[in-house]
Amino acid sequence: MMIAAIQFGSRTIDFRLEYSDRKSLGITVTPEMEVLVKAPTDTTIEKVKEKIRKKAPWIIKQQSFFLSFQPKTPKRKYISGETHLYLGRQYRLQIIIAKEESVKLKGKFIEVTASEKSRAKDLLDNWYLQHARTKFHAIAEPLIDKFKKHKVEPSSIVLRDMPTRWGSCTPKGKIILNPELIKAPKGCIEYVIIHELCHLIHHDHTQKFIDLQTKEMKDWEKWKMKLEKLLA
């Protein structure tokens, strides 16, 4: 396997190349937005690059449809005064040292009561996770009902930390959501759930998939952009 790149306009397209006993050259874009190329053993690198240049608009389009999660916020220090997001709104962290531990939303503050400062991160992470569980299911319920007209239903909705994705859908119909989504506005969460529900019908990002997503959420592009800028 080798790693190479081509220039397409102002963009650099990196790709991984693998040679195998196949007759034709195949290009796939992974949900992590990697470009994988499988080529017959006698294919020159020039030929591969030429093919990628031809397919560049398609590759870029495919990459733009994945629900990529690229955390951009500086690492949190979990100290008083620091800003944290919840459902798209910014709150200031207020840390109180006391025996009875808790996390509460109070006006424009997230009040974390911890037995010691080092506990603040774990308490807040746990609070986010609990809220993600209840909110995601409440938001998903009416959307799942709406999709029953297409005769599809997810087998389950689970939460899982995914370093590069907001959501995914398994071949058996399980929808996986990134708990970090709880920091995004409700519209962004709906967009990710609708995106994955559309995958129960169309597995790839074909025109039919895009048409269905647009039919179910006319302004999905607005929410996608919000989601991508969320942690900028």
Short mmCIF file of C-alpha atoms in Angstrom, two decimals:
data_model
loop_
_atom_site.label_atom_id
_atom_site.label_comp_id
_atom_site.label_asym_id
_atom_site.label_seq_id
_atom_site.Cartn_x
_atom_site.Cartn_y
_atom_site.Cartn_z
CA MET A 1 0.00 0.00 0.00
CA MET A 2 1.21 3.51 -0.80
CA ILE A 3 -0.04 7.02 -0.01
CA ALA A 4 -0.03 9.71 -2.71
CA ALA A 5 -1.89 12.90 -3.65
CA ILE A 6 -3.10 14.98 -6.59
CA GLN A 7 -3.89 18.66 -6.88
CA PHE A 8 -7.39 19.54 -8.12
CA GLY A 9 -7.90 23.30 -8.33
CA SER A 10 -7.19 24.61 -4.85
CA ARG A 11 -7.76 21.21 -3.23
CA THR A 12 -5.33 18.44 -2.48
CA ILE A 13 -6.82 14.97 -2.73
CA ASP A 14 -4.83 12.42 -0.71
CA PHE A 15 -5.37 8.78 -1.56
CA ARG A 16 -4.22 5.33 -0.51
CA LEU A 17 -3.29 2.98 -3.31
CA GLU A 18 -3.43 -0.79 -3.15
CA TYR A 19 -2.51 -3.14 -5.98
CA SER A 20 -4.39 -6.42 -6.40
CA ASP A 21 -5.34 -9.12 -8.93
CA ARG A 22 -8.27 -7.22 -10.39
CA LYS A 23 -9.12 -6.20 -13.92
CA SER A 24 -10.28 -2.62 -13.35
CA LEU A 25 -9.43 0.33 -11.12
CA GLY A 26 -11.86 1.08 -8.26
CA ILE A 27 -12.18 4.22 -6.11
CA THR A 28 -14.05 4.38 -2.80
CA VAL A 29 -14.52 7.19 -0.29
CA THR A 30 -14.77 6.02 3.33
CA PRO A 31 -16.97 7.67 6.00
CA GLU A 32 -13.71 9.03 7.46
CA MET A 33 -13.36 10.81 4.08
CA GLU A 34 -10.30 8.78 3.03
CA VAL A 35 -9.93 7.99 -0.67
CA LEU A 36 -9.01 4.34 -1.30
CA VAL A 37 -7.87 3.18 -4.73
CA LYS A 38 -7.58 -0.47 -5.73
CA ALA A 39 -5.77 -0.99 -9.02
CA PRO A 40 -4.55 -3.90 -11.18
CA THR A 41 -0.88 -4.71 -10.48
CA ASP A 42 0.39 -3.35 -13.81
CA THR A 43 -1.23 0.13 -13.45
CA THR A 44 1.20 3.05 -13.41
CA ILE A 45 0.91 5.77 -10.77
CA GLU A 46 0.37 8.30 -13.60
CA LYS A 47 -2.66 6.34 -14.79
CA VAL A 48 -4.05 6.21 -11.23
CA LYS A 49 -3.59 9.98 -10.79
CA GLU A 50 -5.26 10.66 -14.14
CA LYS A 51 -8.27 8.57 -13.10
CA ILE A 52 -8.51 10.38 -9.75
CA ARG A 53 -8.36 13.76 -11.52
CA LYS A 54 -11.27 12.69 -13.72
CA LYS A 55 -13.25 11.49 -10.70
CA ALA A 56 -12.26 14.45 -8.48
CA PRO A 57 -15.68 16.24 -8.60
CA TRP A 58 -17.38 12.96 -7.59
CA ILE A 59 -14.82 12.34 -4.79
CA ILE A 60 -15.30 15.85 -3.37
CA LYS A 61 -19.10 15.47 -3.56
CA GLN A 62 -18.94 12.11 -1.74
CA GLN A 63 -16.72 13.57 0.99
CA SER A 64 -19.14 16.45 1.49
CA PHE A 65 -22.05 14.07 2.23
CA PHE A 66 -20.39 12.20 5.07
CA LEU A 67 -21.27 13.37 8.55
CA SER A 68 -17.68 14.09 9.45
CA PHE A 69 -16.79 15.17 12.94
CA GLN A 70 -13.58 17.17 13.16
CA PRO A 71 -13.28 18.63 16.68
CA LYS A 72 -11.84 22.14 16.38
CA THR A 73 -12.35 23.58 19.85
CA PRO A 74 -9.25 24.03 22.00
CA LYS A 75 -8.91 21.35 24.67
CA ARG A 76 -11.16 22.23 27.59
CA LYS A 77 -9.51 22.91 30.96
CA TYR A 78 -12.72 22.56 33.04
CA ILE A 79 -12.17 25.74 35.02
CA SER A 80 -14.68 28.41 36.11
CA GLY A 81 -15.46 30.98 33.40
CA GLU A 82 -14.75 28.59 30.51
CA THR A 83 -17.51 28.31 27.87
CA HIS A 84 -19.23 25.01 27.09
CA LEU A 85 -21.99 24.26 24.57
CA TYR A 86 -25.32 22.55 25.23
CA LEU A 87 -28.00 22.24 22.50
CA GLY A 88 -26.27 24.99 20.51
CA ARG A 89 -26.13 27.54 23.34
CA GLN A 90 -23.02 28.74 25.13
CA TYR A 91 -22.87 28.45 28.90
CA ARG A 92 -20.15 29.51 31.33
CA LEU A 93 -18.79 26.87 33.64
CA GLN A 94 -19.09 27.57 37.34
CA ILE A 95 -17.27 25.15 39.64
CA ILE A 96 -18.26 24.93 43.29
CA ILE A 97 -16.38 22.72 45.75
CA ALA A 98 -18.74 20.82 48.08
CA LYS A 99 -19.43 17.26 49.24
CA GLU A 100 -22.77 16.83 47.42
CA GLU A 101 -21.80 16.47 43.75
CA SER A 102 -24.19 17.69 41.00
CA VAL A 103 -24.46 19.40 37.60
CA LYS A 104 -27.21 21.97 36.97
CA LEU A 105 -28.11 24.52 34.30
CA LYS A 106 -28.64 27.89 35.98
CA GLY A 107 -29.39 30.78 33.63
CA LYS A 108 -26.31 31.23 31.47
CA PHE A 109 -24.22 28.94 33.66
CA ILE A 110 -23.51 25.22 33.96
CA GLU A 111 -23.01 24.83 37.68
CA VAL A 112 -20.78 21.88 38.58
CA THR A 113 -20.57 21.02 42.26
CA ALA A 114 -17.61 18.71 42.82
CA SER A 115 -15.82 17.29 45.86
CA GLU A 116 -12.54 18.38 44.23
CA LYS A 117 -11.61 20.35 41.09
CA SER A 118 -10.24 17.29 39.27
CA ARG A 119 -13.74 15.70 39.35
CA ALA A 120 -15.35 18.48 37.22
CA LYS A 121 -14.57 16.87 33.83
CA ASP A 122 -16.02 13.43 34.74
CA LEU A 123 -19.14 14.98 36.26
CA LEU A 124 -19.77 17.19 33.23
CA ASP A 125 -19.07 14.37 30.72
CA ASN A 126 -21.52 12.14 32.57
CA TRP A 127 -24.15 14.91 32.62
CA TYR A 128 -23.76 15.39 28.84
CA LEU A 129 -24.10 11.64 28.25
CA GLN A 130 -27.28 11.33 30.35
CA HIS A 131 -28.85 14.31 28.57
CA ALA A 132 -27.78 12.94 25.16
CA ARG A 133 -29.56 9.64 25.91
CA THR A 134 -32.89 11.25 26.82
CA LYS A 135 -32.82 14.09 24.25
CA PHE A 136 -31.73 11.97 21.26
CA HIS A 137 -34.50 9.44 21.84
CA ALA A 138 -37.11 12.19 22.30
CA ILE A 139 -35.98 13.93 19.08
CA ALA A 140 -35.73 10.64 17.14
CA GLU A 141 -39.17 9.27 18.07
CA PRO A 142 -41.35 11.50 15.81
CA LEU A 143 -38.79 11.18 12.98
CA ILE A 144 -38.83 7.37 13.19
CA ASP A 145 -42.65 7.47 13.09
CA LYS A 146 -42.47 9.69 10.00
CA PHE A 147 -40.21 7.18 8.23
CA LYS A 148 -42.62 4.27 8.84
CA LYS A 149 -44.39 5.39 5.65
CA HIS A 150 -41.24 4.15 3.82
CA LYS A 151 -41.65 0.79 5.64
CA VAL A 152 -38.34 1.19 7.49
CA GLU A 153 -37.46 1.46 11.16
CA PRO A 154 -34.06 1.35 12.91
CA SER A 155 -33.42 -1.77 14.98
CA SER A 156 -32.04 0.48 17.75
CA ILE A 157 -30.42 3.83 18.46
CA VAL A 158 -27.19 3.72 20.43
CA LEU A 159 -24.62 6.28 21.56
CA ARG A 160 -20.94 5.74 20.88
CA ASP A 161 -17.89 8.00 20.96
CA MET A 162 -16.73 8.32 17.36
CA PRO A 163 -13.62 10.45 16.83
CA THR A 164 -14.40 11.27 13.18
CA ARG A 165 -18.18 10.89 12.73
CA TRP A 166 -21.43 12.40 13.98
CA GLY A 167 -23.49 9.35 13.11
CA SER A 168 -23.55 6.05 11.26
CA CYS A 169 -25.94 3.27 10.28
CA THR A 170 -25.04 -0.43 10.33
CA PRO A 171 -26.22 -2.86 7.61
CA LYS A 172 -28.61 -4.36 10.22
CA GLY A 173 -30.30 -1.00 10.74
CA LYS A 174 -28.72 0.11 14.02
CA ILE A 175 -28.27 3.91 14.17
CA ILE A 176 -25.18 5.06 16.08
CA LEU A 177 -24.95 8.67 17.27
CA ASN A 178 -21.98 10.59 18.64
CA PRO A 179 -22.83 11.87 22.18
CA GLU A 180 -20.98 15.12 21.27
CA LEU A 181 -24.08 15.98 19.20
CA ILE A 182 -25.77 17.09 22.44
CA LYS A 183 -23.70 20.29 22.12
CA ALA A 184 -25.42 21.11 18.79
CA PRO A 185 -28.81 22.81 18.19
CA LYS A 186 -31.87 20.55 17.92
CA GLY A 187 -32.02 21.09 14.12
CA CYS A 188 -28.51 19.63 13.75
CA ILE A 189 -29.48 16.56 15.78
CA GLU A 190 -32.61 16.10 13.63
CA TYR A 191 -30.47 16.41 10.49
CA VAL A 192 -28.07 13.64 11.61
CA ILE A 193 -30.95 11.32 12.58
CA ILE A 194 -32.77 11.97 9.26
CA HIS A 195 -29.51 11.39 7.35
CA GLU A 196 -29.13 7.98 9.02
CA LEU A 197 -32.83 7.10 8.56
CA CYS A 198 -32.41 7.82 4.82
CA HIS A 199 -29.55 5.27 4.84
CA LEU A 200 -32.07 2.58 5.86
CA ILE A 201 -33.52 3.05 2.36
CA HIS A 202 -30.49 4.12 0.28
CA HIS A 203 -27.12 2.86 1.53
CA ASP A 204 -24.95 5.16 -0.59
CA HIS A 205 -25.04 8.90 -1.21
CA THR A 206 -26.77 8.59 -4.57
CA GLN A 207 -29.07 11.22 -6.08
CA LYS A 208 -32.03 9.18 -4.74
CA PHE A 209 -30.56 9.47 -1.23
CA ILE A 210 -30.12 13.26 -1.58
CA ASP A 211 -33.65 13.65 -3.00
CA LEU A 212 -35.12 11.69 -0.08
CA GLN A 213 -33.13 13.68 2.48
CA THR A 214 -34.33 16.94 0.87
CA LYS A 215 -37.93 15.69 0.86
CA GLU A 216 -37.75 14.83 4.57
CA MET A 217 -35.81 17.99 5.58
CA LYS A 218 -35.89 20.83 3.07
CA ASP A 219 -33.28 22.96 4.86
CA TRP A 220 -30.82 20.13 5.69
CA GLU A 221 -27.91 22.03 4.09
CA LYS A 222 -28.35 24.90 6.57
CA TRP A 223 -28.15 22.47 9.52
CA LYS A 224 -25.22 20.59 7.99
CA MET A 225 -23.27 23.87 7.73
CA LYS A 226 -24.19 24.78 11.32
CA LEU A 227 -22.97 21.40 12.48
CA GLU A 228 -19.67 21.75 10.63
CA LYS A 229 -19.09 25.23 12.09
CA LEU A 230 -20.29 24.25 15.55
CA LEU A 231 -16.93 23.53 17.13
CA ALA A 232 -14.91 26.01 15.06
#
